[in-house]
Amino acid sequence: MSTKDIIDTLAGIEPGSALDAIRAKRVQARDNAQKSYLSLFEPIDAGDFSLVERAAVAAFVIGLHGESPVAAFYRDKLAATADGAALLEAIKAEIARGKTSGPYGAYPAGPLSAEDKTGLIYRVSADRKPVLGARLVAALEHAHLLVFRPRDAAAADMKALLAAGWSETGIVTFSQLVAFLSFQVRVVTGLRVLGASLGRTANAVAGA
Amino acid sequence: MSAANTVNPPVAFTQDELGWVSWIDPLPEAELTERHFAGLVDRSRAKSEYFRLLVRDPEVLEARTKTDKDIFYNVADGLPRAERELAAAATSRYNGCIYCASVHARFASTYSKRRDDVQRLLDEGVGVDLGERWNAVVKASVALAATPIAFGPDNIEELRRAGLDDAEIVDVINGASFFNWANRLMLSLGEPSK
């Protein structure tokens, strides 16, 4: 593997630690979470979804989850991508506009309608559309939908992406990227919380 | 674009078997190459519209499928399968994915033999009282699914009090987190049909 395990790095898991030993029992899950990261961010062929677009969408998606080592990682990734530094300020401003709490949205009309919950329908600000371009504007709006209100997704959202220049294959990779990040940031957060609790236990024993 | 006008979407959470119809075009079975079959992992998945859509990016699909299989099927140690499926079902219920919830509620019922309790999770939602151990799993899954993520030390303490060890807690984290991946694909690329 050419890159250090991203989840271990972001969760602060040291080789030989208790969490390292637990993760080692799910070696296929661990290796393939890493391969998912690599195939999304270091693809064989970036073809339908450019590397700078991938980094911009990632910085936005993770930024919407709040500040964390994962957010800093993807901001740095965008800044390091060719043409990415120019987008970073616009992405940060859009994160600030798009932050809210989820999941919310509507169910198909019926008994679940009682659980419908309204919330922010995010649109990119008119000021930043020229900087981002039509493809990224559509991508950020769709990514926000996926992060906060996935149950609102409709066939029309696919049409909006296609109209903005996304191919069907590009939409699949884009959806995988947003959905994968939703997984990765949660695994990292969960493992960090668990790791911190183990640290406390260890300290308590040492102090006893 | 696929014609979606033939779909008869379910309007409630269910343990029944549902179909799923894509909003964009899956690859035709006849066009699949060995690269695509590697992405599908199981050749039989070529029959599924969902997997023939995701196989447009075979490398990501292959890695995702192998992650999924290890998190849910590798039960040599760690959390029993039923509770991994419970984490998946609770996450899907909370995110609102009727399709994913149907599949994993069904698995949770099969492995736990607690079909009525699983049905109450679907009918009443994630606040339902299913006993200390299942409540802790459901609550942790929901806290992980929230954005911003609400999972914290209280969830760990609750899981420990319910008898889960650290390896089992990692399985809850993995299972619930994985369904934040799956739900977003199933909800955004197509819709369930009865």
CSV table of C-alpha atoms in Angstrom, one decimal:
chain,number,residue,atom,x,y,z
A,1,MET,CA,0.0,0.0,0.0
A,2,SER,CA,1.5,3.3,-1.1
A,3,THR,CA,-0.2,5.5,1.4
A,4,LYS,CA,-0.5,5.1,5.2
A,5,ASP,CA,-3.9,3.9,6.3
A,6,ILE,CA,-6.0,7.0,6.3
A,7,ILE,CA,-8.5,5.9,9.0
A,8,ASP,CA,-5.7,4.9,11.4
A,9,THR,CA,-3.9,8.2,10.7
A,10,LEU,CA,-7.0,10.4,11.2
A,11,ALA,CA,-8.2,8.4,14.2
A,12,GLY,CA,-4.8,8.6,15.8
A,13,ILE,CA,-4.4,4.8,16.0
A,14,GLU,CA,-0.9,3.8,16.9
A,15,PRO,CA,0.7,0.4,15.7
A,16,GLY,CA,0.5,-2.0,18.6
A,17,SER,CA,-2.3,-0.2,20.4
A,18,ALA,CA,-5.6,-1.9,21.5
A,19,LEU,CA,-7.5,-0.4,18.6
A,20,ASP,CA,-4.8,-1.5,16.2
A,21,ALA,CA,-5.3,-5.1,17.4
A,22,ILE,CA,-9.1,-4.9,17.1
A,23,ARG,CA,-8.8,-3.4,13.5
A,24,ALA,CA,-6.4,-6.1,12.6
A,25,LYS,CA,-9.2,-8.7,13.1
A,26,ARG,CA,-11.1,-7.0,10.3
A,27,VAL,CA,-8.2,-6.9,7.9
A,28,GLN,CA,-10.3,-7.1,4.8
A,29,ALA,CA,-12.6,-4.2,6.0
A,30,ARG,CA,-9.5,-2.1,6.9
A,31,ASP,CA,-7.7,-2.8,3.6
A,32,ASN,CA,-10.7,-2.2,1.5
A,33,ALA,CA,-11.7,1.0,3.3
A,34,GLN,CA,-8.2,2.2,2.3
A,35,LYS,CA,-8.7,0.9,-1.3
A,36,SER,CA,-12.0,2.8,-1.5
A,37,TYR,CA,-10.1,5.9,-0.5
A,38,LEU,CA,-7.4,5.3,-3.0
A,39,SER,CA,-9.8,4.5,-5.9
A,40,LEU,CA,-11.7,7.7,-5.2
A,41,PHE,CA,-8.8,10.0,-4.6
A,42,GLU,CA,-6.0,8.3,-6.6
A,43,PRO,CA,-8.1,6.7,-9.4
A,44,ILE,CA,-6.6,4.8,-12.3
A,45,ASP,CA,-8.5,7.2,-14.5
A,46,ALA,CA,-10.1,10.4,-13.1
A,47,GLY,CA,-12.0,10.7,-16.4
A,48,ASP,CA,-15.5,11.7,-15.5
A,49,PHE,CA,-14.7,13.4,-12.2
A,50,SER,CA,-11.5,15.4,-12.0
A,51,LEU,CA,-9.1,15.2,-9.1
A,52,VAL,CA,-9.7,18.9,-8.2
A,53,GLU,CA,-13.5,18.4,-8.3
A,54,ARG,CA,-13.1,15.3,-6.0
A,55,ALA,CA,-11.0,17.3,-3.6
A,56,ALA,CA,-13.4,20.3,-3.6
A,57,VAL,CA,-16.4,18.1,-3.0
A,58,ALA,CA,-14.6,16.2,-0.2
A,59,ALA,CA,-13.6,19.4,1.5
A,60,PHE,CA,-17.2,20.7,1.3
A,61,VAL,CA,-18.8,17.4,2.5
A,62,ILE,CA,-16.4,16.9,5.5
A,63,GLY,CA,-16.5,20.6,6.3
A,64,LEU,CA,-20.3,20.3,6.7
A,65,HIS,CA,-19.7,17.7,9.4
A,66,GLY,CA,-17.9,20.3,11.6
A,67,GLU,CA,-14.3,20.9,12.5
A,68,SER,CA,-12.2,17.7,13.0
A,69,PRO,CA,-8.8,16.3,11.9
A,70,VAL,CA,-10.7,14.8,8.9
A,71,ALA,CA,-11.9,18.3,7.8
A,72,ALA,CA,-8.3,19.7,8.0
A,73,PHE,CA,-7.1,16.7,6.0
A,74,TYR,CA,-9.5,17.3,3.1
A,75,ARG,CA,-8.9,21.1,3.2
A,76,ASP,CA,-5.2,20.4,2.9
A,77,LYS,CA,-5.9,17.9,0.1
A,78,LEU,CA,-7.8,20.5,-1.9
A,79,ALA,CA,-5.1,23.2,-1.3
A,80,ALA,CA,-2.5,20.7,-2.6
A,81,THR,CA,-4.5,19.8,-5.8
A,82,ALA,CA,-3.6,21.7,-9.0
A,83,ASP,CA,-6.1,24.6,-9.2
A,84,GLY,CA,-7.5,23.7,-5.8
A,85,ALA,CA,-6.0,26.5,-3.7
A,86,ALA,CA,-8.0,29.0,-5.8
A,87,LEU,CA,-11.2,27.1,-4.8
A,88,LEU,CA,-10.5,26.7,-1.1
A,89,GLU,CA,-11.9,30.1,0.1
A,90,ALA,CA,-15.1,29.6,-1.9
A,91,ILE,CA,-15.6,26.1,-0.5
A,92,LYS,CA,-15.0,27.5,3.1
A,93,ALA,CA,-17.6,30.2,2.5
A,94,GLU,CA,-20.1,27.7,1.1
A,95,ILE,CA,-19.5,25.4,4.1
A,96,ALA,CA,-20.4,28.3,6.4
A,97,ARG,CA,-23.6,28.9,4.5
A,98,GLY,CA,-24.5,25.2,4.2
A,99,LYS,CA,-24.0,24.1,7.8
A,100,THR,CA,-27.1,22.7,9.5
A,101,SER,CA,-28.3,19.6,11.4
A,102,GLY,CA,-29.6,16.4,9.8
A,103,PRO,CA,-31.0,14.1,8.7
A,104,TYR,CA,-34.2,15.8,7.6
A,105,GLY,CA,-36.5,15.6,4.6
A,106,ALA,CA,-39.8,14.2,3.4
A,107,TYR,CA,-41.0,10.6,3.0
A,108,PRO,CA,-43.3,9.4,0.2
A,109,ALA,CA,-46.8,10.6,1.0
A,110,GLY,CA,-48.5,8.3,3.5
A,111,PRO,CA,-48.2,7.2,7.1
A,112,LEU,CA,-44.6,8.4,7.3
A,113,SER,CA,-45.5,11.9,6.3
A,114,ALA,CA,-46.0,12.6,10.0
A,115,GLU,CA,-42.2,12.3,10.4
A,116,ASP,CA,-41.4,14.8,7.6
A,117,LYS,CA,-39.0,17.3,8.8
A,118,THR,CA,-38.2,20.6,7.0
A,119,GLY,CA,-34.8,22.1,6.9
A,120,LEU,CA,-32.3,24.1,4.8
A,121,ILE,CA,-32.6,23.6,1.1
A,122,TYR,CA,-29.0,24.7,0.2
A,123,ARG,CA,-28.1,26.6,-2.9
A,124,VAL,CA,-24.7,27.9,-3.8
A,125,SER,CA,-24.6,31.7,-3.5
A,126,ALA,CA,-24.8,33.6,-6.8
A,127,ASP,CA,-21.6,35.4,-6.0
A,128,ARG,CA,-19.5,32.2,-6.0
A,129,LYS,CA,-21.0,30.5,-9.0
A,130,PRO,CA,-18.5,32.0,-11.4
A,131,VAL,CA,-15.5,30.8,-9.3
A,132,LEU,CA,-16.9,27.3,-8.9
A,133,GLY,CA,-18.4,26.7,-12.4
A,134,ALA,CA,-21.6,24.9,-13.3
A,135,ARG,CA,-20.4,21.4,-12.6
A,136,LEU,CA,-19.2,22.2,-9.1
A,137,VAL,CA,-22.2,24.3,-8.3
A,138,ALA,CA,-24.5,21.3,-9.1
A,139,ALA,CA,-22.2,19.0,-7.3
A,140,LEU,CA,-22.1,21.0,-4.0
A,141,GLU,CA,-25.9,21.4,-4.1
A,142,HIS,CA,-26.3,17.6,-4.6
A,143,ALA,CA,-23.7,16.8,-2.0
A,144,HIS,CA,-25.5,18.9,0.6
A,145,LEU,CA,-28.7,17.0,-0.2
A,146,LEU,CA,-26.8,13.7,0.3
A,147,VAL,CA,-25.2,14.8,3.6
A,148,PHE,CA,-28.3,16.2,5.3
A,149,ARG,CA,-31.5,15.1,3.6
A,150,PRO,CA,-30.8,12.0,1.5
A,151,ARG,CA,-34.4,10.9,1.7
A,152,ASP,CA,-35.4,13.9,-0.3
A,153,ALA,CA,-33.4,12.7,-3.3
A,154,ALA,CA,-35.5,12.4,-6.5
A,155,ALA,CA,-35.1,11.5,-10.2
A,156,ALA,CA,-35.0,15.2,-11.0
A,157,ASP,CA,-31.8,15.6,-9.0
A,158,MET,CA,-30.1,13.2,-11.5
A,159,LYS,CA,-31.4,15.3,-14.3
A,160,ALA,CA,-29.9,18.5,-12.7
A,161,LEU,CA,-26.5,16.8,-12.6
A,162,LEU,CA,-26.7,15.6,-16.1
A,163,ALA,CA,-27.7,19.1,-17.3
A,164,ALA,CA,-24.7,20.5,-15.5
A,165,GLY,CA,-22.4,18.3,-17.5
A,166,TRP,CA,-22.0,15.2,-15.3
A,167,SER,CA,-22.0,11.9,-17.1
A,168,GLU,CA,-23.8,8.8,-15.7
A,169,THR,CA,-20.5,7.2,-14.7
A,170,GLY,CA,-19.4,10.5,-13.2
A,171,ILE,CA,-22.6,10.6,-11.1
A,172,VAL,CA,-21.9,7.1,-9.8
A,173,THR,CA,-18.3,8.0,-8.7
A,174,PHE,CA,-19.5,11.3,-7.3
A,175,SER,CA,-22.2,9.5,-5.2
A,176,GLN,CA,-19.7,6.9,-4.0
A,177,LEU,CA,-17.3,9.7,-3.0
A,178,VAL,CA,-19.9,11.6,-0.9
A,179,ALA,CA,-21.3,8.4,0.6
A,180,PHE,CA,-17.9,6.9,1.3
A,181,LEU,CA,-16.9,10.1,3.1
A,182,SER,CA,-20.0,9.8,5.2
A,183,PHE,CA,-18.7,6.4,6.3
A,184,GLN,CA,-15.1,7.4,6.7
A,185,VAL,CA,-15.7,10.4,9.0
A,186,ARG,CA,-18.0,8.3,11.2
A,187,VAL,CA,-15.5,5.5,11.6
A,188,VAL,CA,-12.8,8.0,12.4
A,189,THR,CA,-15.0,9.8,14.9
A,190,GLY,CA,-16.2,6.6,16.5
A,191,LEU,CA,-12.7,5.2,16.9
A,192,ARG,CA,-11.4,8.4,18.3
A,193,VAL,CA,-14.1,8.5,20.9
A,194,LEU,CA,-13.5,4.8,21.8
A,195,GLY,CA,-9.7,5.4,21.8
A,196,ALA,CA,-10.1,8.4,24.2
A,197,SER,CA,-12.2,6.2,26.5
A,198,LEU,CA,-9.5,3.6,26.6
A,199,GLY,CA,-6.9,6.3,27.3
A,200,ARG,CA,-9.0,7.3,30.3
A,201,THR,CA,-9.3,3.8,31.6
A,202,ALA,CA,-5.5,3.3,31.2
A,203,ASN,CA,-4.8,6.5,33.1
A,204,ALA,CA,-7.3,5.6,35.9
A,205,VAL,CA,-5.5,2.2,36.3
A,206,ALA,CA,-2.1,3.9,36.3
A,207,GLY,CA,-3.2,6.4,38.9
A,208,ALA,CA,-4.9,3.8,41.2
B,1,MET,CA,-32.4,7.9,-17.9
B,2,SER,CA,-34.5,4.9,-16.9
B,3,ALA,CA,-38.2,5.1,-17.1
B,4,ALA,CA,-39.3,5.4,-13.4
B,5,ASN,CA,-43.0,5.7,-14.1
B,6,THR,CA,-43.6,2.0,-13.5
B,7,VAL,CA,-42.4,2.1,-9.9
B,8,ASN,CA,-44.9,1.4,-7.1
B,9,PRO,CA,-43.0,2.9,-4.2
B,10,PRO,CA,-43.6,1.6,-0.6
B,11,VAL,CA,-44.8,4.3,1.7
B,12,ALA,CA,-43.9,2.6,5.0
B,13,PHE,CA,-41.0,0.7,6.5
B,14,THR,CA,-41.4,-3.0,6.0
B,15,GLN,CA,-39.6,-6.3,6.3
B,16,ASP,CA,-41.0,-7.4,3.0
B,17,GLU,CA,-38.7,-8.0,0.0
B,18,LEU,CA,-38.7,-4.9,-2.2
B,19,GLY,CA,-37.3,-4.1,-5.6
B,20,TRP,CA,-35.1,-1.1,-6.5
B,21,VAL,CA,-35.2,0.9,-9.7
B,22,SER,CA,-32.4,3.0,-10.9
B,23,TRP,CA,-32.9,6.6,-12.0
B,24,ILE,CA,-29.9,6.5,-14.3
B,25,ASP,CA,-28.8,3.7,-16.7
B,26,PRO,CA,-27.1,0.6,-15.3
B,27,LEU,CA,-24.7,-1.1,-17.7
B,28,PRO,CA,-26.3,-3.7,-19.8
B,29,GLU,CA,-25.4,-7.2,-18.7
B,30,ALA,CA,-24.1,-8.0,-22.2
B,31,GLU,CA,-21.5,-5.2,-21.9
B,32,LEU,CA,-19.9,-6.3,-18.7
B,33,THR,CA,-16.1,-7.1,-19.1
B,34,GLU,CA,-13.8,-9.0,-16.7
B,35,ARG,CA,-12.9,-5.7,-15.1
B,36,HIS,CA,-16.6,-5.2,-14.3
B,37,PHE,CA,-17.0,-8.7,-13.0
B,38,ALA,CA,-14.0,-8.1,-10.7
B,39,GLY,CA,-15.9,-5.0,-9.4
B,40,LEU,CA,-19.1,-7.0,-8.8
B,41,VAL,CA,-17.1,-9.6,-6.7
B,42,ASP,CA,-19.9,-12.1,-7.0
B,43,ARG,CA,-20.8,-12.8,-10.6
B,44,SER,CA,-24.5,-13.3,-9.6
B,45,ARG,CA,-24.6,-9.5,-8.8
B,46,ALA,CA,-24.7,-8.9,-12.6
B,47,LYS,CA,-28.5,-9.7,-12.3
B,48,SER,CA,-29.0,-6.7,-9.9
B,49,GLU,CA,-29.8,-3.3,-11.4
B,50,TYR,CA,-28.2,-1.6,-8.4
B,51,PHE,CA,-24.9,-3.4,-8.8
B,52,ARG,CA,-24.9,-2.9,-12.6
B,53,LEU,CA,-25.2,0.8,-12.0
B,54,LEU,CA,-22.5,1.0,-9.4
B,55,VAL,CA,-20.2,-1.1,-11.6
B,56,ARG,CA,-19.8,2.0,-13.8
B,57,ASP,CA,-16.9,2.5,-11.3
B,58,PRO,CA,-15.7,-1.0,-10.8
B,59,GLU,CA,-12.7,-0.3,-8.5
B,60,VAL,CA,-14.8,1.6,-6.0
B,61,LEU,CA,-17.5,-1.0,-6.1
B,62,GLU,CA,-15.1,-3.8,-5.5
B,63,ALA,CA,-13.5,-2.2,-2.5
B,64,ARG,CA,-16.8,-1.2,-1.1
B,65,THR,CA,-18.3,-4.7,-1.5
B,66,LYS,CA,-15.3,-6.3,0.3
B,67,THR,CA,-15.5,-3.7,3.1
B,68,ASP,CA,-19.2,-4.5,3.5
B,69,LYS,CA,-18.7,-8.3,3.5
B,70,ASP,CA,-16.0,-8.2,6.2
B,71,ILE,CA,-17.9,-5.8,8.5
B,72,PHE,CA,-21.1,-7.8,8.3
B,73,TYR,CA,-20.1,-11.5,7.6
B,74,ASN,CA,-16.8,-11.9,9.5
B,75,VAL,CA,-18.3,-13.1,12.7
B,76,ALA,CA,-15.4,-15.3,13.9
B,77,ASP,CA,-15.3,-12.8,16.8
B,78,GLY,CA,-16.9,-9.5,17.8
B,79,LEU,CA,-20.6,-8.7,17.7
B,80,PRO,CA,-23.2,-11.3,16.8
B,81,ARG,CA,-24.5,-11.0,13.3
B,82,ALA,CA,-28.0,-10.0,14.5
B,83,GLU,CA,-26.7,-6.9,16.3
B,84,ARG,CA,-24.6,-5.8,13.3
B,85,GLU,CA,-27.8,-6.1,11.3
B,86,LEU,CA,-29.6,-4.1,14.0
B,87,ALA,CA,-27.1,-1.3,13.7
B,88,ALA,CA,-27.7,-1.3,9.9
B,89,ALA,CA,-31.4,-1.3,10.3
B,90,ALA,CA,-31.5,1.4,12.9
B,91,THR,CA,-29.2,3.6,10.8
B,92,SER,CA,-31.4,3.1,7.8
B,93,ARG,CA,-34.6,3.8,9.8
B,94,TYR,CA,-33.1,7.0,11.0
B,95,ASN,CA,-31.7,8.2,7.7
B,96,GLY,CA,-35.0,7.2,6.0
B,97,CYS,CA,-33.9,4.5,3.6
B,98,ILE,CA,-36.9,2.2,3.3
B,99,TYR,CA,-35.1,-0.2,1.0
B,100,CYS,CA,-32.0,-0.7,3.2
B,101,ALA,CA,-34.1,-0.9,6.3
B,102,SER,CA,-36.2,-3.7,4.7
B,103,VAL,CA,-33.2,-5.8,3.9
B,104,HIS,CA,-31.4,-5.4,7.2
B,105,ALA,CA,-34.5,-5.5,9.4
B,106,ARG,CA,-35.2,-8.9,7.7
B,107,PHE,CA,-31.6,-10.1,8.5
B,108,ALA,CA,-31.9,-8.8,12.1
B,109,SER,CA,-35.1,-10.8,12.5
B,110,THR,CA,-33.6,-13.9,11.0
B,111,TYR,CA,-30.5,-13.9,13.2
B,112,SER,CA,-32.1,-12.7,16.4
B,113,LYS,CA,-35.5,-14.5,16.2
B,114,ARG,CA,-37.0,-11.2,17.5
B,115,ARG,CA,-39.1,-10.3,14.5
B,116,ASP,CA,-41.7,-8.4,16.5
B,117,ASP,CA,-39.1,-6.2,18.2
B,118,VAL,CA,-37.5,-5.5,14.8
B,119,GLN,CA,-40.9,-4.5,13.4
B,120,ARG,CA,-41.5,-2.1,16.3
B,121,LEU,CA,-38.2,-0.4,15.4
B,122,LEU,CA,-39.6,0.0,11.9
B,123,ASP,CA,-43.1,1.1,13.0
B,124,GLU,CA,-42.3,3.3,16.0
B,125,GLY,CA,-38.8,4.6,15.0
B,126,VAL,CA,-35.5,4.7,16.7
B,127,GLY,CA,-36.8,5.9,20.1
B,128,VAL,CA,-38.5,2.5,20.7
B,129,ASP,CA,-37.6,0.5,23.8
B,130,LEU,CA,-36.1,-2.8,22.9
B,131,GLY,CA,-34.2,-3.6,26.1
B,132,GLU,CA,-30.9,-2.4,27.4
B,133,ARG,CA,-28.5,-4.1,24.9
B,134,TRP,CA,-30.5,-3.3,21.7
B,135,ASN,CA,-31.3,0.2,22.9
B,136,ALA,CA,-27.6,0.9,23.3
B,137,VAL,CA,-26.8,-0.4,19.8
B,138,VAL,CA,-29.7,1.6,18.3
B,139,LYS,CA,-28.8,4.8,20.2
B,140,ALA,CA,-25.1,4.6,19.2
B,141,SER,CA,-26.0,4.0,15.6
B,142,VAL,CA,-28.4,7.0,15.6
B,143,ALA,CA,-25.8,9.2,17.2
B,144,LEU,CA,-23.3,8.2,14.6
B,145,ALA,CA,-25.7,8.9,11.7
B,146,ALA,CA,-26.6,12.4,12.9
B,147,THR,CA,-24.8,15.3,11.1
B,148,PRO,CA,-23.0,16.8,12.9
B,149,ILE,CA,-22.0,13.4,14.4
B,150,ALA,CA,-23.4,13.1,17.9
B,151,PHE,CA,-21.6,10.0,19.0
B,152,GLY,CA,-19.7,10.5,22.3
B,153,PRO,CA,-18.3,9.0,25.5
B,154,ASP,CA,-21.9,8.5,26.8
B,155,ASN,CA,-22.6,6.1,23.9
B,156,ILE,CA,-19.4,4.1,24.7
B,157,GLU,CA,-20.4,3.9,28.4
B,158,GLU,CA,-23.9,2.8,27.5
B,159,LEU,CA,-22.6,0.1,25.2
B,160,ARG,CA,-20.2,-1.1,27.9
B,161,ARG,CA,-22.9,-1.2,30.5
B,162,ALA,CA,-25.0,-3.3,28.1
B,163,GLY,CA,-22.2,-5.8,28.0
B,164,LEU,CA,-20.3,-5.0,24.8
B,165,ASP,CA,-16.5,-5.3,24.8
B,166,ASP,CA,-14.3,-3.0,22.8
B,167,ALA,CA,-14.2,-5.3,19.7
B,168,GLU,CA,-18.0,-5.4,19.7
B,169,ILE,CA,-18.2,-1.6,20.0
B,170,VAL,CA,-15.9,-1.3,17.0
B,171,ASP,CA,-18.4,-3.6,15.1
B,172,VAL,CA,-21.2,-1.3,16.0
B,173,ILE,CA,-19.2,1.7,14.8
B,174,ASN,CA,-18.3,-0.1,11.5
B,175,GLY,CA,-21.8,-1.4,10.9
B,176,ALA,CA,-23.6,1.9,11.6
B,177,SER,CA,-21.0,3.9,9.7
B,178,PHE,CA,-21.2,1.6,6.7
B,179,PHE,CA,-24.9,2.2,6.4
B,180,ASN,CA,-24.3,5.9,6.1
B,181,TRP,CA,-22.5,4.9,2.9
B,182,ALA,CA,-25.1,2.5,1.7
B,183,ASN,CA,-28.2,4.6,2.5
B,184,ARG,CA,-26.9,7.5,0.5
B,185,LEU,CA,-26.4,5.4,-2.6
B,186,MET,CA,-29.7,3.6,-2.4
B,187,LEU,CA,-31.7,6.8,-1.6
B,188,SER,CA,-30.1,9.0,-4.3
B,189,LEU,CA,-29.6,6.9,-7.3
B,190,GLY,CA,-33.0,5.3,-7.5
B,191,GLU,CA,-36.0,4.2,-5.5
B,192,PRO,CA,-37.6,1.1,-4.0
B,193,SER,CA,-40.6,-0.6,-5.6
B,194,LYS,CA,-43.1,-3.0,-4.1
